[in-house]
Coordinates of N, CA, C and O in Angstrom, one line a residue:
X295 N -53.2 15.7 15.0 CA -51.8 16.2 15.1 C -51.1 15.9 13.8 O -50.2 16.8 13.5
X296 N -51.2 15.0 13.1 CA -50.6 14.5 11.9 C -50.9 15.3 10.8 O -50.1 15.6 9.9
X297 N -52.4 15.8 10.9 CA -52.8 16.8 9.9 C -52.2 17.9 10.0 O -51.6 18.5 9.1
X298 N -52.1 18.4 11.7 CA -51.3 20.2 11.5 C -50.0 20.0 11.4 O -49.6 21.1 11.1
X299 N -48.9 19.0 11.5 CA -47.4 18.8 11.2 C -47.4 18.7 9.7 O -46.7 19.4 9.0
X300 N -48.1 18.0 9.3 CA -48.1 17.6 8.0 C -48.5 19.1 7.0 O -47.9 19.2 6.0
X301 N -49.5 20.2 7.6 CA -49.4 21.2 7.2 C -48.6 22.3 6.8 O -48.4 22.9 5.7
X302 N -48.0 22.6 8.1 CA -46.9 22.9 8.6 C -45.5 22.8 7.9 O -44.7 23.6 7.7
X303 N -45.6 21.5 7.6 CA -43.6 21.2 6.8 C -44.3 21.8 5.2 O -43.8 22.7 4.6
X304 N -45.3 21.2 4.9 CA -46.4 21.5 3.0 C -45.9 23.2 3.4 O -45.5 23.8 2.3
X305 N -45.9 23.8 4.0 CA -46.5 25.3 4.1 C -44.8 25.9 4.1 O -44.5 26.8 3.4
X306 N -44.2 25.2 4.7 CA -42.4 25.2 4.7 C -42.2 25.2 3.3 O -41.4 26.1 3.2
X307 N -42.4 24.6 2.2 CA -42.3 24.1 0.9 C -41.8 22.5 1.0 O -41.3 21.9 0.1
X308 N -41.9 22.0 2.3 CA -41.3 20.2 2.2 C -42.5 19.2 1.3 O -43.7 19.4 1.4
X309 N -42.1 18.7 0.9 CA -42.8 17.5 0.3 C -43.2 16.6 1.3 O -42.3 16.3 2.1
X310 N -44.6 15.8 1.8 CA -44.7 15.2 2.8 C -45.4 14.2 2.5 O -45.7 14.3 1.3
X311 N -45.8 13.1 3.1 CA -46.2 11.9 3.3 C -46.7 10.9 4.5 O -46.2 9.9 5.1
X312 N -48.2 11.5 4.7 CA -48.3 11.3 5.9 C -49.1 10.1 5.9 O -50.1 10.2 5.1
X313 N -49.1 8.8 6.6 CA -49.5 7.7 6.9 C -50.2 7.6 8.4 O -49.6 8.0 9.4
X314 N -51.7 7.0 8.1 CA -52.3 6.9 9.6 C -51.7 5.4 10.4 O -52.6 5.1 11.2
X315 N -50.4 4.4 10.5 CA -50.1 4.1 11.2 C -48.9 3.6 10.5 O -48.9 3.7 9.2
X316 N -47.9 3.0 11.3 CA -46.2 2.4 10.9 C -46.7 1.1 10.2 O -45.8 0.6 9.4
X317 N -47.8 0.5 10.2 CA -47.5 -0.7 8.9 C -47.9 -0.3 7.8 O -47.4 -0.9 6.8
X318 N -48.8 0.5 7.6 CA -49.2 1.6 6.4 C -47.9 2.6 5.6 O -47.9 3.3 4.6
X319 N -46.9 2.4 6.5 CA -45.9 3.8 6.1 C -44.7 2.1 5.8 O -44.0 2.1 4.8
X320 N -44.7 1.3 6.4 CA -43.5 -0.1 6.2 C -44.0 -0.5 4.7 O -43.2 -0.9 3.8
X321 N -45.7 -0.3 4.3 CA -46.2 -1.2 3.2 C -45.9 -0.3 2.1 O -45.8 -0.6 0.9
X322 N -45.7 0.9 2.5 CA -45.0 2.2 1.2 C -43.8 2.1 0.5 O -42.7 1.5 0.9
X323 N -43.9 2.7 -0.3 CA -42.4 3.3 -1.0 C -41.4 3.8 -0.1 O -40.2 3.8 -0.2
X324 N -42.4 4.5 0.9 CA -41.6 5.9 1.5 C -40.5 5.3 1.8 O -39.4 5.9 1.9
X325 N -40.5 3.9 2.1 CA -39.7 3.2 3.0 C -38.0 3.8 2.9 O -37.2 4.3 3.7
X326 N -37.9 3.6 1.3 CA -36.5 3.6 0.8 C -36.2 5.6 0.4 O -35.2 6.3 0.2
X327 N -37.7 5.8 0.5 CA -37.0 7.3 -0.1 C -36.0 8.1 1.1 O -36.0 7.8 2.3
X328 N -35.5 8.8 0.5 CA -34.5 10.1 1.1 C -36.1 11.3 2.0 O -37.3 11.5 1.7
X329 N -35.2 11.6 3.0 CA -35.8 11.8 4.1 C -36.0 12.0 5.5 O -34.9 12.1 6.2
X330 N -36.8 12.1 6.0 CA -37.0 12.0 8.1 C -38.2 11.4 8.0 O -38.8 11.3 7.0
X331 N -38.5 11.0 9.6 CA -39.4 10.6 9.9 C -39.6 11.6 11.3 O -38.7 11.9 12.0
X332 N -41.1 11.9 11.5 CA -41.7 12.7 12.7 C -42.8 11.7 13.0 O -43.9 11.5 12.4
X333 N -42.4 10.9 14.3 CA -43.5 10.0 15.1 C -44.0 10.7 16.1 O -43.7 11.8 16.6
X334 N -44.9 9.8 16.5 CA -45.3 9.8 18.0 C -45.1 8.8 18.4 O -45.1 7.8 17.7
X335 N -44.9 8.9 20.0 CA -44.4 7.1 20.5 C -45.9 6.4 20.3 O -45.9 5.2 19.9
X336 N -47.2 7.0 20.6 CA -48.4 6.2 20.8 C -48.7 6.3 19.5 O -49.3 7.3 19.3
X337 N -48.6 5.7 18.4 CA -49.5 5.3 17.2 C -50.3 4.5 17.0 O -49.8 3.6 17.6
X338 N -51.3 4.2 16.4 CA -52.3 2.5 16.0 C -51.2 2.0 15.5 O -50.3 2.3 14.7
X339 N -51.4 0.8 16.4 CA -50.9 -0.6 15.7 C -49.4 -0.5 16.7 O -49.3 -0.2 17.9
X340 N -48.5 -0.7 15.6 CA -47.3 -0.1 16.1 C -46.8 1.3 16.5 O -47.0 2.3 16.0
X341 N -45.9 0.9 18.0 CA -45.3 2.5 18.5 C -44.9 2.8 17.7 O -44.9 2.4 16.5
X342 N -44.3 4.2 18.4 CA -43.2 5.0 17.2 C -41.8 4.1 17.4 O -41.1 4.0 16.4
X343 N -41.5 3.6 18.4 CA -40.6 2.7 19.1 C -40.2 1.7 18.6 O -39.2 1.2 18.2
X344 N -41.6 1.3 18.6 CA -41.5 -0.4 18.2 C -41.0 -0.3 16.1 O -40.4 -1.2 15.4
X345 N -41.6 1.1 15.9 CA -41.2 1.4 14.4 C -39.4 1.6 13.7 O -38.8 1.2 12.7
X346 N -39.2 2.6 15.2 CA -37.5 2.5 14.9 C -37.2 1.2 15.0 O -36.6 0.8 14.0
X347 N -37.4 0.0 16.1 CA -36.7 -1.0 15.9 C -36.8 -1.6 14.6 O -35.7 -1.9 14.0
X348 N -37.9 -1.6 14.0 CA -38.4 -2.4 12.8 C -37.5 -2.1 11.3 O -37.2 -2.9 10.4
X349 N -37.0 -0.7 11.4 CA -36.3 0.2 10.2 C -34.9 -0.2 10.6 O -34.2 -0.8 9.8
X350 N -34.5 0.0 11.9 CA -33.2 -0.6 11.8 C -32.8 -2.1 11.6 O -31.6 -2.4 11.3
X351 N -33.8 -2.9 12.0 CA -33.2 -4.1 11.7 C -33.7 -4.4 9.9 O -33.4 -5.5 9.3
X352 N -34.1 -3.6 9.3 CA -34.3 -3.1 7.8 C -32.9 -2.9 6.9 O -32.6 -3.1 5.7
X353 N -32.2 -2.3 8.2 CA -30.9 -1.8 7.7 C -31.3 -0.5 7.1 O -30.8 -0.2 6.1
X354 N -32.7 0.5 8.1 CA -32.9 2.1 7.2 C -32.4 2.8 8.2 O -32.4 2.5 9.4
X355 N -31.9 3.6 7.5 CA -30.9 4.3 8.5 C -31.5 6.1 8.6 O -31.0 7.1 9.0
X356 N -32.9 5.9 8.1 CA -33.8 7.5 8.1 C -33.8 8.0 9.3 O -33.9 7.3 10.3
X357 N -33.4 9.6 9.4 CA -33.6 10.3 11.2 C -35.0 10.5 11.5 O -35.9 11.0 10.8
X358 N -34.9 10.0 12.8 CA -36.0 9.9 13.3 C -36.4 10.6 14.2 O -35.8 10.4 15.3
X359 N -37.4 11.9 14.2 CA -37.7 12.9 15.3 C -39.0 12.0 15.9 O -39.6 11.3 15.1
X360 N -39.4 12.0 17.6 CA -40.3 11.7 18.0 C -40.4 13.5 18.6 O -39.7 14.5 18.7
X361 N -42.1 12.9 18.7 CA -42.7 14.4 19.2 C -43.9 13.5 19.5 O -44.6 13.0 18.6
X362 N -44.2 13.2 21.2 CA -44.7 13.2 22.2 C -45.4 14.3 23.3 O -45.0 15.3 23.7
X363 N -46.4 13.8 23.5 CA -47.0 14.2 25.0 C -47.0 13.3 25.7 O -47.3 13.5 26.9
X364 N -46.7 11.9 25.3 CA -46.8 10.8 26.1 C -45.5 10.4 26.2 O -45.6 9.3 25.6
X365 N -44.5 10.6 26.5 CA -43.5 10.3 26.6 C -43.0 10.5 28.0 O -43.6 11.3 28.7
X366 N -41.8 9.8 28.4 CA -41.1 9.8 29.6 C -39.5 9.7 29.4 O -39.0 9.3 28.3
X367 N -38.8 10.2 30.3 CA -37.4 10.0 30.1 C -37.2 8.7 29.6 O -36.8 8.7 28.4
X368 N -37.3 7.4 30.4 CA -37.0 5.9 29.8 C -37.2 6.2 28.1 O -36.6 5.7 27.1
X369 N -38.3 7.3 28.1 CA -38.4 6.1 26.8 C -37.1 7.3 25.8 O -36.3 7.0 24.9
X370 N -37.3 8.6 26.4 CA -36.7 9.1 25.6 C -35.5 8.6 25.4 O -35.0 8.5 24.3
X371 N -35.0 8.2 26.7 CA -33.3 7.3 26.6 C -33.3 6.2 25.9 O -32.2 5.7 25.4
X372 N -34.4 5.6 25.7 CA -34.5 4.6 24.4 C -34.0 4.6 23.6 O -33.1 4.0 23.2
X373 N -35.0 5.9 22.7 CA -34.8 6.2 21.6 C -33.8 6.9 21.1 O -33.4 7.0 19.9
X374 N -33.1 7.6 22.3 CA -32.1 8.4 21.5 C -30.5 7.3 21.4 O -29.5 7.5 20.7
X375 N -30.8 5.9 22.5 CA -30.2 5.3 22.5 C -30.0 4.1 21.0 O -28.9 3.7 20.5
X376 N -31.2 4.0 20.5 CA -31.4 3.5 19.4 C -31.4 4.4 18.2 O -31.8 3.8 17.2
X377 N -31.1 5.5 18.1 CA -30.5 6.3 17.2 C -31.1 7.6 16.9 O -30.6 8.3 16.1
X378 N -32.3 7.9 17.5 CA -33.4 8.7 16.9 C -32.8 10.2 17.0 O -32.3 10.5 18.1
X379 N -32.8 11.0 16.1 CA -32.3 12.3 15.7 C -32.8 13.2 16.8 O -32.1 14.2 16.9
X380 N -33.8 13.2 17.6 CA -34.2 14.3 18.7 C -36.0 13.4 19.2 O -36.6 12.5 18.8
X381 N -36.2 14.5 20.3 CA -37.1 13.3 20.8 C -37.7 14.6 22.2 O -37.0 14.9 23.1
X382 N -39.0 15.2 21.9 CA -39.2 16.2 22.7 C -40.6 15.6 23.2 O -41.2 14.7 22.6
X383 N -40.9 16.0 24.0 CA -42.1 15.5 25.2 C -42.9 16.6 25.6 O -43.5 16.5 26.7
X384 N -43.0 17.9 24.8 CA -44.3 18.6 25.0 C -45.0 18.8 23.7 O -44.9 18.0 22.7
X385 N -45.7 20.2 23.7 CA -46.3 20.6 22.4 C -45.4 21.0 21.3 O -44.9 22.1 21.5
X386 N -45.1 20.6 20.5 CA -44.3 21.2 19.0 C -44.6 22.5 19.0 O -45.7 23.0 19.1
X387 N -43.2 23.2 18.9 CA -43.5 24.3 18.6 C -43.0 24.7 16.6 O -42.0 24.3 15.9
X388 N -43.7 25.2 16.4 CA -43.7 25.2 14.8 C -42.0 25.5 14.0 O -41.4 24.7 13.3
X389 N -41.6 26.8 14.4 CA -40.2 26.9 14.1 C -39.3 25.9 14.4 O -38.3 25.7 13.7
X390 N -39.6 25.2 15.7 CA -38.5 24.3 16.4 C -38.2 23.1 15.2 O -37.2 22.8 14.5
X391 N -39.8 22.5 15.2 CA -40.4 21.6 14.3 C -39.0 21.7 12.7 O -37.9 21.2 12.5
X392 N -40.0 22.8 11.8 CA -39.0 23.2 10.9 C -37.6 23.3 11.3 O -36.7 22.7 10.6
X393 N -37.3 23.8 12.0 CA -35.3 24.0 12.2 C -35.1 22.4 12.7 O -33.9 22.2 12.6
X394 N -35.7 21.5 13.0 CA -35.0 20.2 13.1 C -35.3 19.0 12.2 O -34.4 18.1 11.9
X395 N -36.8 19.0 11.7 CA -36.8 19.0 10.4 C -35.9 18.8 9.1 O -35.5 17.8 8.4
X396 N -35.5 20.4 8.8 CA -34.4 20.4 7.7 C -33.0 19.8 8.2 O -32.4 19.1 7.5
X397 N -32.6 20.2 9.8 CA -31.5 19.6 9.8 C -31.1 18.0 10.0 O -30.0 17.5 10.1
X398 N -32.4 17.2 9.9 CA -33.0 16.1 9.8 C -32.4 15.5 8.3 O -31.5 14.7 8.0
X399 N -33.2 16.1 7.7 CA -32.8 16.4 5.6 C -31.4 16.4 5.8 O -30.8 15.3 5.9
X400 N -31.0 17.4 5.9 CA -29.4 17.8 5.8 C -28.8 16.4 5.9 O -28.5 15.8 4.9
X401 N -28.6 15.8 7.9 CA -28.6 15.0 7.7 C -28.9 13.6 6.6 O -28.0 13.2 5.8
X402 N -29.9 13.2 6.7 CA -29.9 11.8 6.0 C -29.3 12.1 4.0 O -28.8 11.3 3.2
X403 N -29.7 13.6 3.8 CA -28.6 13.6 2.3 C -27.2 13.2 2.5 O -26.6 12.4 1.8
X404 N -26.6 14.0 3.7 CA -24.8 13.7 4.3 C -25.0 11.9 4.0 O -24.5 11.3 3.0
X405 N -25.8 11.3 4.8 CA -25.7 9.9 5.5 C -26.1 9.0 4.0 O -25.8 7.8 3.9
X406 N -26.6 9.5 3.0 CA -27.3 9.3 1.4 C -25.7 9.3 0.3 O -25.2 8.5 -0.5
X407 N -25.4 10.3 0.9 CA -24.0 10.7 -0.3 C -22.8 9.5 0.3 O -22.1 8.9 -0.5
X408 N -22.8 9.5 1.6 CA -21.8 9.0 2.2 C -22.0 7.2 1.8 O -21.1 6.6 1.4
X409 N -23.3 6.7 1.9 CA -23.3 5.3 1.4 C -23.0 5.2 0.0 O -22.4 4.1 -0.3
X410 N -23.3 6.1 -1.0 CA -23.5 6.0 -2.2 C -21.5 6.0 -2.5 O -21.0 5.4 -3.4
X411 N -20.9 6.7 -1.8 CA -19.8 6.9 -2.3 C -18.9 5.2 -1.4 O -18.0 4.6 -1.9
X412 N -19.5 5.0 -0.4 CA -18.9 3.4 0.1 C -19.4 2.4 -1.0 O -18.9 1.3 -1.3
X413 N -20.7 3.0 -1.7 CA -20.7 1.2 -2.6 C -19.8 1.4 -3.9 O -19.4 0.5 -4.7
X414 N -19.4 2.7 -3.9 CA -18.8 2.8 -5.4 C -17.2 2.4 -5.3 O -16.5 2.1 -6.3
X415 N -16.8 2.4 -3.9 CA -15.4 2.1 -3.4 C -15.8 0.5 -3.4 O -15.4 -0.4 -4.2
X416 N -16.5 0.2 -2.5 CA -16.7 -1.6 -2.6 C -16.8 -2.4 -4.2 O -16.5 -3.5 -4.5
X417 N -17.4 -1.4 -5.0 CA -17.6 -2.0 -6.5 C -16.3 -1.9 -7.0 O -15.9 -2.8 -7.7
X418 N -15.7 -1.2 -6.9 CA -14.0 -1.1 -7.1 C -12.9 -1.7 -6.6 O -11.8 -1.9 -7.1
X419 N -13.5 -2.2 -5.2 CA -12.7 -3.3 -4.2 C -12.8 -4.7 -5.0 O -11.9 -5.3 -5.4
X420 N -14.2 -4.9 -5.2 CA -14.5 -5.8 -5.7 C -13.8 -6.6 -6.7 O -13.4 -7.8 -6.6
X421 N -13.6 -5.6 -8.0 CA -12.4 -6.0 -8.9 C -11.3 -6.4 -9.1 O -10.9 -6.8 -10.2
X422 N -10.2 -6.4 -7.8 CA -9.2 -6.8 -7.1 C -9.3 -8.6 -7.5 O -10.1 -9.5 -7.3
X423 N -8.2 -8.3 -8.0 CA -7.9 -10.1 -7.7 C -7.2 -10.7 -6.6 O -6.4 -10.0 -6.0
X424 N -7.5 -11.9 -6.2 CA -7.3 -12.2 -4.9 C -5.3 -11.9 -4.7 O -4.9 -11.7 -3.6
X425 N -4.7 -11.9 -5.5 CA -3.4 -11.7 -5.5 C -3.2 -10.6 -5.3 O -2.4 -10.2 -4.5
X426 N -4.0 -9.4 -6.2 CA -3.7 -7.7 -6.2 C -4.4 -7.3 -4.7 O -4.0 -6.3 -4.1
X427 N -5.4 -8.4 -4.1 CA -5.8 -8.1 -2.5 C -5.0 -8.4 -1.5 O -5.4 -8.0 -0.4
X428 N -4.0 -9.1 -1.7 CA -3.1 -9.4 -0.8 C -1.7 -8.6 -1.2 O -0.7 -8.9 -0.6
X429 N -1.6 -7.9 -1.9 CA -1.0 -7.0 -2.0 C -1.5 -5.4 -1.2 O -0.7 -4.7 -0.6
X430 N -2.7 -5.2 -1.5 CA -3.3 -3.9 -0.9 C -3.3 -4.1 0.4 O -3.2 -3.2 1.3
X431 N -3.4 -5.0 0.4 CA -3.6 -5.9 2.4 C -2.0 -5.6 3.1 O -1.6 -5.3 4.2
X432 N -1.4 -6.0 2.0 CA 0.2 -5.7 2.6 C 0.9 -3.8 2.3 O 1.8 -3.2 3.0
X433 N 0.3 -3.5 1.6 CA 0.6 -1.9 1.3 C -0.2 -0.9 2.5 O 0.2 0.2 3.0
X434 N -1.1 -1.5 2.8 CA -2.1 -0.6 3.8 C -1.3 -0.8 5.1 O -1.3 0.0 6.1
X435 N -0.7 -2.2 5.0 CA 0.0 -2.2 6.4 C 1.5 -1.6 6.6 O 2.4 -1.8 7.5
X436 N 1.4 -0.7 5.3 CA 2.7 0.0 5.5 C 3.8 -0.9 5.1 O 4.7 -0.2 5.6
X437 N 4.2 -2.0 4.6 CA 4.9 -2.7 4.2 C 5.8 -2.4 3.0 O 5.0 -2.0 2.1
X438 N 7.1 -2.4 2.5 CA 7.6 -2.2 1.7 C 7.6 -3.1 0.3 O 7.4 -4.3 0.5
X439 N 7.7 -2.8 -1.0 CA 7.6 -3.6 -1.9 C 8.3 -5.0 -1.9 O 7.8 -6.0 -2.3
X440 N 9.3 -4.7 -1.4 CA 10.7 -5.8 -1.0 C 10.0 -6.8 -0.2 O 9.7 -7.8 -0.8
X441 N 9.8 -6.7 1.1 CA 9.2 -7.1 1.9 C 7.8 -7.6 1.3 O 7.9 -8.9 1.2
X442 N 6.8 -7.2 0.8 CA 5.5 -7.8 0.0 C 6.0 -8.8 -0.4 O 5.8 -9.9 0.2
X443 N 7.1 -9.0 -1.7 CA 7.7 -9.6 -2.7 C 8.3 -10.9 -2.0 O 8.2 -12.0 -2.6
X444 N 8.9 -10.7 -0.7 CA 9.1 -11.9 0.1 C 8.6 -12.3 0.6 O 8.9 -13.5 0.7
X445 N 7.4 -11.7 1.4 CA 6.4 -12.8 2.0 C 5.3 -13.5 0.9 O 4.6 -14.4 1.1
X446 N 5.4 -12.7 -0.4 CA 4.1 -13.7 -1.2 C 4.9 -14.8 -2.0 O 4.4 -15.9 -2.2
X447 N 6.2 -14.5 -2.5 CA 7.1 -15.5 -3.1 C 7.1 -15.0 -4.7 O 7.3 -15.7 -5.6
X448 N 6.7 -13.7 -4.7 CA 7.1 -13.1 -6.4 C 8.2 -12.4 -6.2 O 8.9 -12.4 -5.2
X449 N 8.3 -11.6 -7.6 CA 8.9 -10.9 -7.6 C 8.8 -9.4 -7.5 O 7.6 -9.0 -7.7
X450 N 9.8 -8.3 -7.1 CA 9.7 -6.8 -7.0 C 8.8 -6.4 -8.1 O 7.7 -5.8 -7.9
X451 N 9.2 -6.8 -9.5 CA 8.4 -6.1 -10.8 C 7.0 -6.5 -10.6 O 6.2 -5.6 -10.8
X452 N 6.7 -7.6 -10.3 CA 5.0 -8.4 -10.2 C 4.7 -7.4 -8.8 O 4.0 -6.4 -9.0
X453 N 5.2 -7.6 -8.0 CA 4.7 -6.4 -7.1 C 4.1 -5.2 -7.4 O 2.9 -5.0 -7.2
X454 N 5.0 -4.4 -7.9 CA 4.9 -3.0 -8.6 C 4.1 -2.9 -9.8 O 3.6 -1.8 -10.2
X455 N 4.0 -4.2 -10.6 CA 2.5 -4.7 -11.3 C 1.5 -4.6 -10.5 O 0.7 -3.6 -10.6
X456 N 1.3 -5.5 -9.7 CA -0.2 -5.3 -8.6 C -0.4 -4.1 -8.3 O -1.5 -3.6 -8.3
X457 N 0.8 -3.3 -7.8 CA 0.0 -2.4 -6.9 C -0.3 -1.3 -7.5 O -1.0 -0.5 -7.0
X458 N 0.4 -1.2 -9.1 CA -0.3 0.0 -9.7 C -1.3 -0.7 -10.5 O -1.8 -0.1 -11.4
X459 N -1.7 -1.8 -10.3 CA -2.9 -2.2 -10.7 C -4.1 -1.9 -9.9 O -5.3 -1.6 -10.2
X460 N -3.2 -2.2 -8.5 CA -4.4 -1.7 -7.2 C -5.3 -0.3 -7.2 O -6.4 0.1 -7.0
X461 N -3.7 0.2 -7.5 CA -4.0 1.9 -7.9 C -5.4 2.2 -8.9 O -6.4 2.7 -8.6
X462 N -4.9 1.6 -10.1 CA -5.8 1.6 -11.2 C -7.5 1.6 -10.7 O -8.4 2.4 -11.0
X463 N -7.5 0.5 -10.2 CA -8.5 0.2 -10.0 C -9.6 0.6 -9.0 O -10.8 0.3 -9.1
X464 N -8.9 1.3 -7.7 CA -9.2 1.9 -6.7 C -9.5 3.5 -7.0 O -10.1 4.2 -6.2
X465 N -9.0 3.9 -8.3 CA -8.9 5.1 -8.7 C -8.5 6.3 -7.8 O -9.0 7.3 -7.4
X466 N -7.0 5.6 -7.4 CA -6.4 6.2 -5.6 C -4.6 6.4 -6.9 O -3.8 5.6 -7.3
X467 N -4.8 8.2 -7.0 CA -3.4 8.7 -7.1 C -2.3 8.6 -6.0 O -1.2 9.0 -6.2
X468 N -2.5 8.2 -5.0 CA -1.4 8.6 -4.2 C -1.7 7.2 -2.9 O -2.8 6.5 -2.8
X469 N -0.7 7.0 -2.0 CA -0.8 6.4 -1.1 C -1.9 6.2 0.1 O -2.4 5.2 0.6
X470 N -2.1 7.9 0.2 CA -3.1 8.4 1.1 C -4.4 8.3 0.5 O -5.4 7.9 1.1
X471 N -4.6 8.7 -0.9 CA -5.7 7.8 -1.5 C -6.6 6.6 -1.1 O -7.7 6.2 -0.9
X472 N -5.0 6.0 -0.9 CA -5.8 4.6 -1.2 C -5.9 4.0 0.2 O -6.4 2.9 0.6
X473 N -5.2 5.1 1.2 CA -6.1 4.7 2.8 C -6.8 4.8 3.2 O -7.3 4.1 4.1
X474 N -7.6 6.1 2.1 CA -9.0 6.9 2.7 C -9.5 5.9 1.9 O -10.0 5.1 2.7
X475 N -9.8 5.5 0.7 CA -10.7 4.0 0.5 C -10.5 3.4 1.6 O -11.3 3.6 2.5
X476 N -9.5 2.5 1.7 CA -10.2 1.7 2.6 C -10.5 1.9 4.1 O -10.9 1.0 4.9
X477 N -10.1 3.2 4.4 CA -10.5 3.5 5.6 C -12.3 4.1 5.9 O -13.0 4.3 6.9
X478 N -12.6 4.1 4.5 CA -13.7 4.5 4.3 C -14.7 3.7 4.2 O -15.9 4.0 4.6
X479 N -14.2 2.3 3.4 CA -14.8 0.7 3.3 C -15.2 0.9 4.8 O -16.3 1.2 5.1
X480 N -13.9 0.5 5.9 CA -14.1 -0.3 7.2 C -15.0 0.6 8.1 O -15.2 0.2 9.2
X481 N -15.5 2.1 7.7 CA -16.1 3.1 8.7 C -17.4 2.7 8.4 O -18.2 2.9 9.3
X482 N -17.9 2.2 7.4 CA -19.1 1.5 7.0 C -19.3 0.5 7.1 O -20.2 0.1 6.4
X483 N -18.6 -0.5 8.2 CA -18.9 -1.7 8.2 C -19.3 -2.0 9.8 O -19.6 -3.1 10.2

């Protein structure tokens, strides 16, 4: 089965990588590359099951298609419970395969761009001095400069220092900028 899926996506023009069991495919590279994964729940060694758990507590966040004949509702509710992208329980049919496949890809590039753009906001968070953080902390909560200025014990000008420093550094023109950072930090956390 591994050989005709594996033909199949090569024949699609996909790039593939096919491993005869989940500690063979953990001891790879593949681990970190961009991608999907197409299991079966019954593999040597480790399930396909026992594989999702293993990636997620990895912190890999790859979509996961199962494609079974041995499968059952429980397990399917498992897996889709533990995150797996689709999860079918008869014979693959080849188009289906390909059309979920790519939307598999699609996916994990979205889920690829989207981390890549949270570390580049957190490397920018980062730079904040603990004074210009308690300032962003007080701007986010909608707080007026006046108000900031009195509960930290500066002044209005040091205020309006920090927070176009915040600005600076967040590379956030506008208010709403600098929500969607950190609204975009805490959606990743």
């Amino acid at each position: 089965m591994r050989d005709a899926v594996s033909l199949l996506l090569r024949a699609d023009g996909l790039t593939v990588a096919a491993f005869a069991s989940a500690a063979a495919f953990l001891e790879s590279a593949a681990v970190q590359r961009p991608g999907c994964l197409v299991l079966d729940v019954r593999m040597p060694g480790m399930s396909g099951l026992d594989l999702q758990k293993q990636l997620q507590t990895r912190g890999c966040r790859t979509p996961i298609l199962f494609m079974t004949g041995h499968g059952d509702v429980p397990m399917a509710i498992r897996a889709m419970k533990a995150g797996a992208f689709d999860f079918w329980r008869s014979r693959f049919q080849g188009e289906t395969l390909l059309k979920r496949v790519r939307e598999a890809l699609a996916l994990d590039a979205r889920q690829r761009a989207l981390q890549a753009i949270r570390a580049e906001a957190a490397a920018h968070l980062a730079l904040l001095s603990p004074r210009e953080r308690e300032v962003l902390d007080r701007v986010a909560a909608g707080q007026y400069n006046k108000v900031i200025a009195a509960e930290l014990g500066i002044s209005l000008s040091t205020v309006e220092i920090h927070r176009k420093r915040v600005m600076e550094k967040l590379q956030a023109e506008s208010l709403s900028d600098l929500i969607r950072v950190l609204t975009l930090l805490s959606d990743g956390e």
